[in-house]
Coordinates of N, CA and C in Angstrom, one line a residue:
X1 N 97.5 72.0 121.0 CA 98.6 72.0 120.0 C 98.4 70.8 119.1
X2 N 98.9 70.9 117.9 CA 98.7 69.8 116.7 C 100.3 69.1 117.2
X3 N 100.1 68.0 116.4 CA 101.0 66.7 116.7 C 102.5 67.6 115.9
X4 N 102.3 68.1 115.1 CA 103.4 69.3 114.5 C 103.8 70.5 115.4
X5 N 103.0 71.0 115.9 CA 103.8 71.6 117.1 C 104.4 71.0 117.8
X6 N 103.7 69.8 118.7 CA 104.2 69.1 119.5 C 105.8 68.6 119.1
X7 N 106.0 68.5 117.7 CA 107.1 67.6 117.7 C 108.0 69.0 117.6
X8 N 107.5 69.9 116.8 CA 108.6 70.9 116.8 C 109.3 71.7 118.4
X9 N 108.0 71.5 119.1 CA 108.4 71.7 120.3 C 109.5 71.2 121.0
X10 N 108.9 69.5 120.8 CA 110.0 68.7 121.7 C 111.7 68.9 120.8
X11 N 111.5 69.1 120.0 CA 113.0 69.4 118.9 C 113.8 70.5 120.0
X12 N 112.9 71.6 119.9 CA 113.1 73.0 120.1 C 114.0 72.6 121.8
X13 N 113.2 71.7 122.3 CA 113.7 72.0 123.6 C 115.0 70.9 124.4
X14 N 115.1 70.0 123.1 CA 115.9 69.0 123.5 C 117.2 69.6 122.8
X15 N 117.1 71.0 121.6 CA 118.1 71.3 120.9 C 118.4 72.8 122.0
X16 N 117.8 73.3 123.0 CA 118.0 74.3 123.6 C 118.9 73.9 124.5
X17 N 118.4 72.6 125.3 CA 119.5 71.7 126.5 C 120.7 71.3 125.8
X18 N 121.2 70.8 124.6 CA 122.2 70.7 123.8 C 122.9 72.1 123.5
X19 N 122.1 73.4 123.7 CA 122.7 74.5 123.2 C 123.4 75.1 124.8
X20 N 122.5 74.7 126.0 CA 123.1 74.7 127.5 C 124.0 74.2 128.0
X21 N 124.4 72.9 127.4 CA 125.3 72.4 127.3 C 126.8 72.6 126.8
X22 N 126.1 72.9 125.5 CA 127.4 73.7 124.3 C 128.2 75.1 125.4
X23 N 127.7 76.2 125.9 CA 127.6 76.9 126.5 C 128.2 76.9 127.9
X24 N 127.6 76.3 128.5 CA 128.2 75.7 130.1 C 128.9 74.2 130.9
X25 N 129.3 73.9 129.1 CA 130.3 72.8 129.3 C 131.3 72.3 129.8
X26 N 131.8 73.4 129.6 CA 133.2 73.7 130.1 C 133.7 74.0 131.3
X27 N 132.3 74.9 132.5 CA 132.1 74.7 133.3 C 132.2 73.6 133.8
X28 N 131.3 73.1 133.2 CA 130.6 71.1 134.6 C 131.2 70.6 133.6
X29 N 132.6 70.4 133.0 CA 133.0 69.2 132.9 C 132.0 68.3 132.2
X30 N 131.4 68.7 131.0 CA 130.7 67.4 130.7 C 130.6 67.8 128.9
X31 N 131.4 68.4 128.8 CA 132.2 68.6 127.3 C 133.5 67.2 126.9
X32 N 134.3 67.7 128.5 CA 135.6 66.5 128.2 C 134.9 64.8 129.1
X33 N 133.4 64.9 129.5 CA 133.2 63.2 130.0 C 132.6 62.9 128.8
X34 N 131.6 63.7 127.7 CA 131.2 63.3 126.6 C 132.0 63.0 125.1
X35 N 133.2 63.3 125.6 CA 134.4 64.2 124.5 C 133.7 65.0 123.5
X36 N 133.3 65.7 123.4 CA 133.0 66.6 122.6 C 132.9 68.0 122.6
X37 N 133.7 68.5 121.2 CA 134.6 69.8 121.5 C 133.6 70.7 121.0
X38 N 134.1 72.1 122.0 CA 132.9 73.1 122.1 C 132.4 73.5 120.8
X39 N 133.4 74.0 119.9 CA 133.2 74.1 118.4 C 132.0 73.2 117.5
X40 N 132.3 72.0 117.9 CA 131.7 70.6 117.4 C 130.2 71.3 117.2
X41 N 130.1 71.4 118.8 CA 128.6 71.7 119.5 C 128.1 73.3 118.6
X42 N 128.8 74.1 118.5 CA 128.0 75.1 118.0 C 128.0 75.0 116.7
X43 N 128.8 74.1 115.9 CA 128.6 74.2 114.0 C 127.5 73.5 114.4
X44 N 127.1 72.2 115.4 CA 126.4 71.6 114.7 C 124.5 72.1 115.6
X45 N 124.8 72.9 116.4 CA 123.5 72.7 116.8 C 123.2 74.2 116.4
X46 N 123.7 75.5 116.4 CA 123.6 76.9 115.5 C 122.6 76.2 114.9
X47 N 123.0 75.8 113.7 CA 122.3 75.4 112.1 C 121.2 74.6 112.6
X48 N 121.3 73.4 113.9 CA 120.1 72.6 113.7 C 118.7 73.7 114.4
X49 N 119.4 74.8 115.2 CA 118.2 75.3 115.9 C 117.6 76.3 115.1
X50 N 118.1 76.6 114.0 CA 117.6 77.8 112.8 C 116.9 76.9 111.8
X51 N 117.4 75.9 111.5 CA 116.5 75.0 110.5 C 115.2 74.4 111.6
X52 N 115.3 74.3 112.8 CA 113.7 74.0 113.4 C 113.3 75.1 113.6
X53 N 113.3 76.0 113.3 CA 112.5 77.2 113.9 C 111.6 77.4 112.7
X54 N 112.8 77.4 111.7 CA 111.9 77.5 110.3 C 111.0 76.6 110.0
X55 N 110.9 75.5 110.0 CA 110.3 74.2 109.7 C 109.0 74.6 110.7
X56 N 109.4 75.2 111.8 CA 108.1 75.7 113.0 C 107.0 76.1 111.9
X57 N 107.9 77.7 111.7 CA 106.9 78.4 111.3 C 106.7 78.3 110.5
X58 N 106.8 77.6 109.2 CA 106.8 77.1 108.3 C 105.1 76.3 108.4
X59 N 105.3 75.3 109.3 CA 104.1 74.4 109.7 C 102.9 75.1 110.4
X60 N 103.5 76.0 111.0 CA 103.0 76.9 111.6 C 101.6 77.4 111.0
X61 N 102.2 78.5 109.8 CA 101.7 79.2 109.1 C 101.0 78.0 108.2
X62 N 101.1 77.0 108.1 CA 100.5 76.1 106.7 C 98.8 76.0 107.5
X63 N 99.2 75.6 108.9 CA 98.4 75.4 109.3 C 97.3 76.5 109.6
X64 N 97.6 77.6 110.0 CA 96.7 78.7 110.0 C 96.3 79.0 108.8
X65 N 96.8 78.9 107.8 CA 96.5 79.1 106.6 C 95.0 78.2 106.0
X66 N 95.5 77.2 106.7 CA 94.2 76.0 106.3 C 93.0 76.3 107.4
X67 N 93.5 77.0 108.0 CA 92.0 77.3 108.8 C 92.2 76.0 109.9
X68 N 93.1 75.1 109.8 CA 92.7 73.8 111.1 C 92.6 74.5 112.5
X69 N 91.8 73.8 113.5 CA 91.9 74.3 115.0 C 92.4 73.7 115.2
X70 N 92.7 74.1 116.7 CA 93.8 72.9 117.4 C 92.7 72.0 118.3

């Protein structure tokens, strides 16, 4: 993997645990020990996990494009 995957990756997967969270908060109690309301969590992480996906493939594609190996 290039240093651009790598980082998109680690985005992807630290904004997936934020999205597990958003989701089964409410369950474990760790919505009201963080205070942060469930709503909060889905305006704000929705939008950030659709803008890294893009930026992915975006990098993605630049890079196949250029012919680089990994």
């Amino acid at each position: 993997m290039s240093t651009a995957e790598l980082i998109a990756t680690f985005i992807l997967t630290v904004l997936g645990i934020l999205a597990v969270f958003g989701v089964y908060g409410n369950w474990l109690g760790l919505q009201d020990a963080l205070g942060i309301d469930g709503n909060t969590l889905l305006v704000a992480v929705v939008p950030l996990i659709v803008v890294t996906f893009i930026v992915y493939f975006v990098v993605r594609s630049d890079i196949n494009k250029k012919g680089i190996k990994n």
